[in-house]
mmCIF file of C-alpha atoms in Angstrom:
data_model
loop_
_atom_site.group_PDB
_atom_site.id
_atom_site.type_symbol
_atom_site.label_atom_id
_atom_site.label_comp_id
_atom_site.label_asym_id
_atom_site.label_seq_id
_atom_site.Cartn_x
_atom_site.Cartn_y
_atom_site.Cartn_z
ATOM 1 C CA UNK A 21 36.995 114.290 52.927
ATOM 2 C CA UNK A 22 37.562 110.668 52.048
ATOM 3 C CA UNK A 23 34.646 108.526 50.749
ATOM 4 C CA UNK A 24 34.639 104.968 49.112
ATOM 5 C CA UNK A 25 35.996 104.767 45.870
ATOM 6 C CA UNK A 26 34.479 103.473 42.550
ATOM 7 C CA UNK A 27 35.996 100.647 40.864
ATOM 8 C CA UNK A 28 37.481 97.073 41.518
ATOM 9 C CA UNK A 29 38.965 98.225 44.875
ATOM 10 C CA UNK A 30 36.075 99.966 46.028
ATOM 11 C CA UNK A 31 33.720 97.034 45.280
ATOM 12 C CA UNK A 32 36.120 94.413 46.516
ATOM 13 C CA UNK A 33 36.542 96.281 49.749
ATOM 14 C CA UNK A 34 32.885 97.039 50.371
ATOM 15 C CA UNK A 35 31.968 93.370 49.725
ATOM 16 C CA UNK A 36 34.485 92.367 51.980
ATOM 17 C CA UNK A 37 33.708 94.875 54.444
ATOM 18 C CA UNK A 38 36.857 96.000 54.726
ATOM 19 C CA UNK A 39 36.025 99.817 55.004
ATOM 20 C CA UNK A 40 34.791 98.784 58.305
ATOM 21 C CA UNK A 41 38.710 98.386 59.143
ATOM 22 C CA UNK A 42 39.257 101.721 58.252
ATOM 23 C CA UNK A 43 36.190 103.192 60.243
ATOM 24 C CA UNK A 44 37.421 101.293 63.583
ATOM 25 C CA UNK A 45 40.929 101.988 63.228
ATOM 26 C CA UNK A 46 39.852 105.790 63.419
ATOM 27 C CA UNK A 47 36.921 105.543 65.416
ATOM 28 C CA UNK A 48 38.606 103.250 68.187
ATOM 29 C CA UNK A 49 41.998 105.339 67.845
ATOM 30 C CA UNK A 50 43.783 102.250 67.355
ATOM 31 C CA UNK A 51 46.876 103.719 65.835
ATOM 32 C CA UNK A 52 46.985 106.720 68.305
ATOM 33 C CA UNK A 53 46.769 104.223 71.617
ATOM 34 C CA UNK A 54 49.901 102.488 70.305
ATOM 35 C CA UNK A 55 52.045 105.881 69.353
ATOM 36 C CA UNK A 56 51.470 104.985 65.683
ATOM 37 C CA UNK A 57 50.977 108.468 64.148
ATOM 38 C CA UNK A 58 47.680 108.667 62.083
ATOM 39 C CA UNK A 59 45.817 111.645 60.498
ATOM 40 C CA UNK A 60 43.368 113.311 62.812
ATOM 41 C CA UNK A 61 40.010 112.372 62.266
ATOM 42 C CA UNK A 62 36.893 115.023 62.953
ATOM 43 C CA UNK A 63 34.248 112.759 61.416
ATOM 44 C CA UNK A 64 33.733 108.963 60.361
ATOM 45 C CA UNK A 65 30.885 107.017 59.577
ATOM 46 C CA UNK A 66 30.461 103.791 58.193
ATOM 47 C CA UNK A 67 27.257 102.015 56.917
ATOM 48 C CA UNK A 68 27.269 98.246 57.396
ATOM 49 C CA UNK A 69 24.282 97.795 54.942
ATOM 50 C CA UNK A 70 26.330 99.194 51.970
ATOM 51 C CA UNK A 71 29.934 98.779 53.071
ATOM 52 C CA UNK A 72 30.635 102.584 52.422
ATOM 53 C CA UNK A 73 32.560 104.978 54.406
ATOM 54 C CA UNK A 74 33.085 108.578 54.874
ATOM 55 C CA UNK A 75 35.841 110.220 56.731
ATOM 56 C CA UNK A 76 36.837 113.815 57.219
ATOM 57 C CA UNK A 77 40.519 113.757 57.965
ATOM 58 C CA UNK A 78 43.112 116.610 58.809
ATOM 59 C CA UNK A 79 44.793 118.327 55.795
ATOM 60 C CA UNK A 80 48.211 116.985 55.338
ATOM 61 C CA UNK A 81 49.106 118.625 52.076
ATOM 62 C CA UNK A 82 52.068 120.608 53.670
ATOM 63 C CA UNK A 83 53.753 117.411 54.211
ATOM 64 C CA UNK A 84 55.686 115.214 51.803
ATOM 65 C CA UNK A 85 53.872 112.042 50.196
ATOM 66 C CA UNK A 86 56.493 110.039 48.323
ATOM 67 C CA UNK A 87 55.313 107.866 45.370
ATOM 68 C CA UNK A 88 56.315 104.290 44.997
ATOM 69 C CA UNK A 89 58.361 104.634 41.856
ATOM 70 C CA UNK A 90 60.427 107.391 44.171
ATOM 71 C CA UNK A 91 60.747 104.826 46.948
ATOM 72 C CA UNK A 92 61.952 105.718 50.753
ATOM 73 C CA UNK A 93 65.641 106.671 51.907
ATOM 74 C CA UNK A 94 67.159 104.308 54.609
ATOM 75 C CA UNK A 95 66.344 106.769 57.122
ATOM 76 C CA UNK A 96 62.689 107.073 56.160
ATOM 77 C CA UNK A 97 62.065 103.359 56.038
ATOM 78 C CA UNK A 98 63.633 103.007 59.565
ATOM 79 C CA UNK A 99 61.365 105.903 60.763
ATOM 80 C CA UNK A 100 58.242 103.733 59.469
ATOM 81 C CA UNK A 101 59.533 100.607 60.710
ATOM 82 C CA UNK A 102 59.770 102.391 64.261
ATOM 83 C CA UNK A 103 56.086 103.229 64.045
ATOM 84 C CA UNK A 104 55.196 99.854 62.730
ATOM 85 C CA UNK A 105 57.220 98.095 65.982
ATOM 86 C CA UNK A 106 55.332 100.481 68.405
ATOM 87 C CA UNK A 107 51.930 99.453 66.699
ATOM 88 C CA UNK A 108 52.799 95.660 66.810
ATOM 89 C CA UNK A 109 53.926 95.786 70.325
ATOM 90 C CA UNK A 110 51.055 97.473 71.825
ATOM 91 C CA UNK A 111 48.527 94.453 70.564
ATOM 92 C CA UNK A 112 51.091 91.814 70.739
ATOM 93 C CA UNK A 113 49.480 88.370 71.119
ATOM 94 C CA UNK A 114 46.580 90.318 72.966
ATOM 95 C CA UNK A 115 42.859 88.765 72.809
ATOM 96 C CA UNK A 116 40.825 90.943 70.312
ATOM 97 C CA UNK A 117 37.561 90.247 72.311
ATOM 98 C CA UNK A 118 38.797 92.032 75.385
ATOM 99 C CA UNK A 119 41.490 94.392 74.207
ATOM 100 C CA UNK A 120 41.464 98.060 75.009
ATOM 101 C CA UNK A 121 40.811 99.958 72.495
ATOM 102 C CA UNK A 122 38.403 97.350 70.849
ATOM 103 C CA UNK A 123 40.419 95.638 67.918
ATOM 104 C CA UNK A 124 37.757 92.760 67.422
ATOM 105 C CA UNK A 125 36.084 94.313 64.436
ATOM 106 C CA UNK A 126 39.582 94.562 62.459
ATOM 107 C CA UNK A 127 39.771 92.014 60.039
ATOM 108 C CA UNK A 128 41.723 88.729 60.903
ATOM 109 C CA UNK A 129 43.811 86.535 58.885
ATOM 110 C CA UNK A 130 42.482 83.939 60.619
ATOM 111 C CA UNK A 131 38.676 84.640 59.703
ATOM 112 C CA UNK A 132 37.173 81.269 58.405
ATOM 113 C CA UNK A 133 34.559 83.168 56.106
ATOM 114 C CA UNK A 134 37.511 85.187 54.197
ATOM 115 C CA UNK A 135 39.742 82.059 54.233
ATOM 116 C CA UNK A 136 37.213 80.100 52.633
ATOM 117 C CA UNK A 137 36.676 82.879 49.849
ATOM 118 C CA UNK A 138 40.271 83.435 49.497
ATOM 119 C CA UNK A 139 40.859 79.711 48.937
ATOM 120 C CA UNK A 140 38.242 79.572 46.269
ATOM 121 C CA UNK A 141 40.041 82.368 44.301
ATOM 122 C CA UNK A 142 43.485 80.564 44.726
ATOM 123 C CA UNK A 143 42.264 77.334 43.161
ATOM 124 C CA UNK A 144 40.814 79.193 40.301
ATOM 125 C CA UNK A 145 43.551 81.554 39.777
ATOM 126 C CA UNK A 146 46.600 79.775 40.253
ATOM 127 C CA UNK A 147 47.339 79.046 36.699
ATOM 128 C CA UNK A 148 46.808 82.289 35.350
ATOM 129 C CA UNK A 149 49.025 84.774 37.465
ATOM 130 C CA UNK A 150 52.219 84.267 35.011
ATOM 131 C CA UNK A 151 50.086 84.833 31.811
ATOM 132 C CA UNK A 152 48.020 88.011 33.334
ATOM 133 C CA UNK A 153 51.323 89.634 34.624
ATOM 134 C CA UNK A 154 53.309 89.268 31.575
ATOM 135 C CA UNK A 155 50.445 90.396 29.258
ATOM 136 C CA UNK A 156 49.174 93.211 31.252
ATOM 137 C CA UNK A 157 52.047 94.500 33.322
ATOM 138 C CA UNK A 158 55.057 93.334 30.943
ATOM 139 C CA UNK A 159 56.919 91.598 33.932
ATOM 140 C CA UNK A 160 57.604 87.796 33.329
ATOM 141 C CA UNK A 161 57.472 86.304 37.180
ATOM 142 C CA UNK A 162 60.240 83.803 37.802
ATOM 143 C CA UNK A 163 59.825 80.229 38.096
ATOM 144 C CA UNK A 164 60.293 80.570 42.011
ATOM 145 C CA UNK A 165 57.223 82.987 42.017
ATOM 146 C CA UNK A 166 55.029 80.902 39.300
ATOM 147 C CA UNK A 167 55.722 77.672 41.326
ATOM 148 C CA UNK A 168 54.173 79.135 44.573
ATOM 149 C CA UNK A 169 50.603 79.358 43.453
ATOM 150 C CA UNK A 170 50.817 76.436 41.254
ATOM 151 C CA UNK A 171 52.813 74.011 43.272
ATOM 152 C CA UNK A 172 52.226 75.003 46.697
ATOM 153 C CA UNK A 173 48.862 77.298 47.179
ATOM 154 C CA UNK A 174 46.513 75.457 45.133
ATOM 155 C CA UNK A 175 47.477 71.617 46.163
ATOM 156 C CA UNK A 176 47.356 72.804 49.894
ATOM 157 C CA UNK A 177 44.598 75.208 49.383
ATOM 158 C CA UNK A 178 42.153 73.225 51.724
ATOM 159 C CA UNK A 179 44.738 72.949 54.459
ATOM 160 C CA UNK A 180 45.811 76.808 54.329
ATOM 161 C CA UNK A 181 41.869 77.864 54.467
ATOM 162 C CA UNK A 182 40.569 75.313 57.130
ATOM 163 C CA UNK A 183 43.341 75.968 59.329
ATOM 164 C CA UNK A 184 44.027 79.711 58.752
ATOM 165 C CA UNK A 185 47.593 78.299 58.115
ATOM 166 C CA UNK A 186 49.253 81.956 57.772
ATOM 167 C CA UNK A 187 48.302 83.016 61.175
ATOM 168 C CA UNK A 188 48.991 79.558 63.184
ATOM 169 C CA UNK A 189 51.918 79.593 65.677
ATOM 170 C CA UNK A 190 52.450 83.106 65.006
ATOM 171 C CA UNK A 191 52.296 85.746 67.419
ATOM 172 C CA UNK A 192 49.089 88.137 66.039
ATOM 173 C CA UNK A 193 48.971 91.830 66.341
ATOM 174 C CA UNK A 194 47.312 94.922 64.599
ATOM 175 C CA UNK A 195 49.232 95.445 61.356
ATOM 176 C CA UNK A 196 48.724 98.493 58.987
ATOM 177 C CA UNK A 197 48.210 95.939 56.054
ATOM 178 C CA UNK A 198 49.304 98.594 53.253
ATOM 179 C CA UNK A 199 52.492 99.733 54.376
ATOM 180 C CA UNK A 200 53.478 101.878 51.308
ATOM 181 C CA UNK A 201 55.170 104.903 51.112
ATOM 182 C CA UNK A 202 52.248 106.797 49.191
ATOM 183 C CA UNK A 203 50.000 106.051 52.336
ATOM 184 C CA UNK A 204 52.702 108.114 54.409
ATOM 185 C CA UNK A 205 52.984 111.789 55.002
ATOM 186 C CA UNK A 206 56.746 112.744 55.862
ATOM 187 C CA UNK A 207 57.696 115.707 57.891
ATOM 188 C CA UNK A 208 60.768 117.652 57.085
ATOM 189 C CA UNK A 209 62.754 116.169 59.788
ATOM 190 C CA UNK A 210 62.896 112.334 58.471
ATOM 191 C CA UNK A 211 64.086 111.025 61.727
ATOM 192 C CA UNK A 212 60.296 111.792 62.972
ATOM 193 C CA UNK A 213 57.613 108.985 62.438
ATOM 194 C CA UNK A 214 55.472 109.579 59.192
ATOM 195 C CA UNK A 215 51.926 110.185 59.575
ATOM 196 C CA UNK A 216 49.699 107.426 57.950
ATOM 197 C CA UNK A 217 46.514 107.181 56.197
ATOM 198 C CA UNK A 218 44.407 104.604 54.417
ATOM 199 C CA UNK A 219 43.649 101.496 57.053
ATOM 200 C CA UNK A 220 41.058 99.507 54.678
ATOM 201 C CA UNK A 221 43.445 96.523 54.871
ATOM 202 C CA UNK A 222 44.736 97.088 58.497
ATOM 203 C CA UNK A 223 44.547 93.629 60.096
ATOM 204 C CA UNK A 224 44.945 91.080 62.807
ATOM 205 C CA UNK A 225 47.985 89.016 61.654
ATOM 206 C CA UNK A 226 51.775 88.543 62.486
ATOM 207 C CA UNK A 227 53.749 91.797 62.533
ATOM 208 C CA UNK A 228 56.485 90.833 60.056
ATOM 209 C CA UNK A 229 53.751 90.906 57.466
ATOM 210 C CA UNK A 230 54.231 94.717 57.487
ATOM 211 C CA UNK A 231 58.090 94.369 57.519
ATOM 212 C CA UNK A 232 58.132 92.182 54.520
ATOM 213 C CA UNK A 233 55.293 94.188 52.378
ATOM 214 C CA UNK A 234 57.296 97.380 53.300
ATOM 215 C CA UNK A 235 60.447 96.147 51.889
ATOM 216 C CA UNK A 236 58.824 95.340 48.417
ATOM 217 C CA UNK A 237 57.053 98.775 48.204
ATOM 218 C CA UNK A 238 59.122 101.050 49.720
ATOM 219 C CA UNK A 239 63.092 100.154 49.263
ATOM 220 C CA UNK A 240 63.439 97.648 46.594
ATOM 221 C CA UNK A 241 65.975 99.738 44.735
ATOM 222 C CA UNK A 242 68.058 99.949 47.931
ATOM 223 C CA UNK A 243 67.829 96.287 48.277
ATOM 224 C CA UNK A 244 68.768 95.633 44.755
ATOM 225 C CA UNK A 245 71.840 97.803 45.152
ATOM 226 C CA UNK A 246 72.813 96.092 48.426
ATOM 227 C CA UNK A 247 70.845 93.272 49.863
ATOM 228 C CA UNK A 248 72.220 93.908 53.037
ATOM 229 C CA UNK A 249 69.767 96.741 53.617
ATOM 230 C CA UNK A 250 67.010 94.378 53.920
ATOM 231 C CA UNK A 251 68.686 92.703 56.899
ATOM 232 C CA UNK A 252 69.415 96.050 58.330
ATOM 233 C CA UNK A 253 65.577 96.814 58.133
ATOM 234 C CA UNK A 254 65.125 93.604 59.897
ATOM 235 C CA UNK A 255 67.562 94.195 62.604
ATOM 236 C CA UNK A 256 66.161 97.726 63.249
ATOM 237 C CA UNK A 257 62.624 96.504 63.507
ATOM 238 C CA UNK A 258 63.395 93.782 65.874
ATOM 239 C CA UNK A 259 65.406 96.494 68.043
ATOM 240 C CA UNK A 260 62.656 98.785 68.201
ATOM 241 C CA UNK A 261 59.908 95.992 68.926
ATOM 242 C CA UNK A 262 61.929 95.053 71.978
ATOM 243 C CA UNK A 263 62.722 98.507 72.976
ATOM 244 C CA UNK A 264 58.579 99.171 73.079
ATOM 245 C CA UNK A 265 58.094 95.822 74.814
ATOM 246 C CA UNK A 266 61.318 94.203 76.367
ATOM 247 C CA UNK A 267 59.622 91.038 77.273
ATOM 248 C CA UNK A 268 59.779 90.215 73.643
ATOM 249 C CA UNK A 269 63.582 89.889 73.898
ATOM 250 C CA UNK A 270 62.979 86.309 75.624
ATOM 251 C CA UNK A 271 59.929 85.438 73.517
ATOM 252 C CA UNK A 272 60.384 86.433 69.894
ATOM 253 C CA UNK A 273 63.709 85.731 68.285
ATOM 254 C CA UNK A 274 65.736 86.933 65.316
ATOM 255 C CA UNK A 275 65.110 83.460 63.656
ATOM 256 C CA UNK A 276 61.630 83.476 64.366
ATOM 257 C CA UNK A 277 61.397 87.116 62.744
ATOM 258 C CA UNK A 278 63.049 85.739 59.734
ATOM 259 C CA UNK A 279 60.796 82.976 59.344
ATOM 260 C CA UNK A 280 57.728 85.384 59.851
ATOM 261 C CA UNK A 281 59.313 87.800 57.306
ATOM 262 C CA UNK A 282 59.417 84.896 54.487
ATOM 263 C CA UNK A 283 55.671 84.014 55.356
ATOM 264 C CA UNK A 284 54.611 88.019 54.930
ATOM 265 C CA UNK A 285 56.165 87.673 51.478
ATOM 266 C CA UNK A 286 54.324 84.395 50.726
ATOM 267 C CA UNK A 287 51.179 85.800 52.253
ATOM 268 C CA UNK A 288 51.455 88.852 49.939
ATOM 269 C CA UNK A 289 51.916 86.565 46.868
ATOM 270 C CA UNK A 290 48.797 84.444 48.230
ATOM 271 C CA UNK A 291 46.722 87.585 48.175
ATOM 272 C CA UNK A 292 47.896 88.643 44.655
ATOM 273 C CA UNK A 293 46.726 85.098 43.629
ATOM 274 C CA UNK A 294 43.235 85.480 45.176
ATOM 275 C CA UNK A 295 42.754 89.067 43.571
ATOM 276 C CA UNK A 296 44.957 88.734 40.295
ATOM 277 C CA UNK A 297 42.159 88.396 37.801
ATOM 278 C CA UNK A 298 40.139 91.563 38.733
ATOM 279 C CA UNK A 299 42.973 93.782 39.966
ATOM 280 C CA UNK A 300 44.859 93.480 36.779
ATOM 281 C CA UNK A 301 42.747 95.891 35.231
ATOM 282 C CA UNK A 302 43.567 98.173 38.140
ATOM 283 C CA UNK A 303 47.261 97.522 37.936
ATOM 284 C CA UNK A 304 47.817 97.985 34.261
ATOM 285 C CA UNK A 305 47.107 101.617 34.614
ATOM 286 C CA UNK A 306 50.342 102.223 36.491
ATOM 287 C CA UNK A 307 52.613 99.705 34.656
ATOM 288 C CA UNK A 308 56.011 101.395 35.870
ATOM 289 C CA UNK A 309 55.100 101.144 39.549
ATOM 290 C CA UNK A 310 53.637 97.529 39.147
ATOM 291 C CA UNK A 311 56.928 96.360 37.503
ATOM 292 C CA UNK A 312 58.964 97.697 40.599
ATOM 293 C CA UNK A 313 56.542 95.992 42.795
ATOM 294 C CA UNK A 314 56.408 92.365 40.817
ATOM 295 C CA UNK A 315 60.193 92.711 40.559
ATOM 296 C CA UNK A 316 60.698 93.426 44.147
ATOM 297 C CA UNK A 317 58.321 90.595 45.354
ATOM 298 C CA UNK A 318 59.766 88.374 42.987
ATOM 299 C CA UNK A 319 63.144 88.805 44.054
ATOM 300 C CA UNK A 320 62.231 88.555 47.764
ATOM 301 C CA UNK A 321 60.430 85.067 47.090
ATOM 302 C CA UNK A 322 63.407 83.842 45.428
ATOM 303 C CA UNK A 323 66.255 85.336 47.835
ATOM 304 C CA UNK A 324 64.517 84.131 50.932
ATOM 305 C CA UNK A 325 63.903 80.352 49.869
ATOM 306 C CA UNK A 326 59.916 80.973 50.137
ATOM 307 C CA UNK A 327 58.887 77.565 48.867
ATOM 308 C CA UNK A 328 61.061 75.722 51.242
ATOM 309 C CA UNK A 329 59.925 77.716 54.217
ATOM 310 C CA UNK A 330 56.395 77.285 53.107
ATOM 311 C CA UNK A 331 56.797 73.524 52.916
ATOM 312 C CA UNK A 332 58.852 73.230 56.391
ATOM 313 C CA UNK A 333 55.493 75.102 57.614
ATOM 314 C CA UNK A 334 52.813 73.123 56.006
ATOM 315 C CA UNK A 335 54.468 69.921 57.231
ATOM 316 C CA UNK A 336 54.172 70.917 60.713
ATOM 317 C CA UNK A 337 50.225 71.143 60.501
ATOM 318 C CA UNK A 338 48.688 68.448 62.565
ATOM 319 C CA UNK A 339 45.377 67.598 63.775
ATOM 320 C CA UNK A 340 45.028 65.993 67.483
ATOM 321 C CA UNK A 341 42.590 63.648 68.563
ATOM 322 C CA UNK A 342 39.884 66.129 69.023
ATOM 323 C CA UNK A 343 40.201 67.525 65.629
ATOM 324 C CA UNK A 344 41.956 70.571 66.779
ATOM 325 C CA UNK A 345 44.513 72.022 64.373
ATOM 326 C CA UNK A 346 48.210 72.720 65.954
ATOM 327 C CA UNK A 347 51.310 73.133 64.421
ATOM 328 C CA UNK A 348 54.454 70.712 66.003
ATOM 329 C CA UNK A 349 57.072 72.651 67.709
ATOM 330 C CA UNK A 350 60.073 74.077 65.830
ATOM 331 C CA UNK A 351 63.392 75.097 67.133
ATOM 332 C CA UNK A 352 65.236 78.196 66.139
ATOM 333 C CA UNK A 353 68.126 75.914 64.504
ATOM 334 C CA UNK A 354 65.221 74.154 62.427
ATOM 335 C CA UNK A 355 63.968 77.442 61.378
ATOM 336 C CA UNK A 356 67.130 78.593 60.283
ATOM 337 C CA UNK A 357 68.186 75.322 58.320
ATOM 338 C CA UNK A 358 65.513 76.318 55.502
ATOM 339 C CA UNK A 359 66.359 80.299 55.603
ATOM 340 C CA UNK A 360 68.918 81.329 53.289
ATOM 341 C CA UNK A 361 72.763 81.088 54.072
ATOM 342 C CA UNK A 362 73.260 84.743 54.493
ATOM 343 C CA UNK A 363 70.582 85.250 57.174
ATOM 344 C CA UNK A 364 72.137 82.261 58.875
ATOM 345 C CA UNK A 365 75.491 83.967 58.776
ATOM 346 C CA UNK A 366 73.939 87.279 59.838
ATOM 347 C CA UNK A 367 72.186 85.525 63.060
ATOM 348 C CA UNK A 368 75.716 83.850 63.976
ATOM 349 C CA UNK A 369 77.532 86.862 63.763
ATOM 350 C CA UNK A 370 74.951 88.972 65.823
ATOM 351 C CA UNK A 371 74.854 86.260 68.510
ATOM 352 C CA UNK A 372 78.713 86.565 68.772
ATOM 353 C CA UNK A 373 78.774 90.157 68.842
ATOM 354 C CA UNK A 374 75.732 90.383 71.511
ATOM 355 C CA UNK A 375 74.762 93.494 69.652
ATOM 356 C CA UNK A 376 73.279 95.118 66.488
ATOM 357 C CA UNK A 377 75.445 95.147 63.623
ATOM 358 C CA UNK A 378 76.136 98.184 61.355
ATOM 359 C CA UNK A 379 75.408 98.423 57.606
ATOM 360 C CA UNK A 380 79.152 97.648 56.577
ATOM 361 C CA UNK A 381 79.253 94.924 59.183
ATOM 362 C CA UNK A 382 76.261 93.328 57.619
ATOM 363 C CA UNK A 383 77.280 93.985 54.157
ATOM 364 C CA UNK A 384 80.630 92.107 54.811
ATOM 365 C CA UNK A 385 78.922 89.224 56.526
ATOM 366 C CA UNK A 386 76.712 88.736 53.440
ATOM 367 C CA UNK A 387 79.910 88.789 50.942
#
């Protein structure tokens, strides 16, 4: 049995009607339709008046639930990304209003009301991210991370919220939204896909958001030990995406995936800025895990030149004569130019090989 929790998370999710996401995800069989394994739901009820939810789910206590402090193995992370690729491919660039099953009630990153709310919080909180994290979590975020809310998010808040910037010019799909190991239940055979729970923050956005979020929460230690693992996971996701929907081979390049991946990391930092003041009280109850998360996100943003990628994206936002917001066209070469050198080397080597590379080859390329 699952009911709406107390505390900051319960209040915020209820206020934003995000528990409706979870209700719709189960009630409309959004995961099952895509081959994305979820806990069997025997009963679901949601109150639009109070924003509360009640779910009766199958008992998964016989499976393995892996805490964030432990992290996933490469095999476990790949199994998870295979499931995510199936979910994303099933709803890739579909119209939510006409989709089957109905995904129109899933929260959208482009929702103007939410973007207005988030933008107001970013303006208010940008300057306090670093001191709050340092004081309460014990992690001093890097200059690169700090510069995002202060130098990029806050000055561009109106553009971001008025245009739905993070969703512009990106293929939208249904994402898990909280792609963490503690929301997964693994079977003894780790090559089998895990069973997922907790869809409060499932959302219509670009698929690489799930991939970037998963890297920070699930395999930060593996990436720290060998950064080539991160590229291996991106390659695996891209391969599985194309395997599920072969048409994406021609329409979704690895360069665009790299650009979307950085935007996924940046959006995580943006949302952390939105909720930092209230959420810090919950975060500091589990300092070791949150230190792992902040260290992973911090390193990801720095490693992938997040500020440069964001500024390139913002420079492409245009309004036509009718006032409609668009993004000016961009080539893969232009995308790659601001992405890190190690990624550029990988893309060149993969194109030359005309096939996926194994981890040892990726490691060699990255030096």
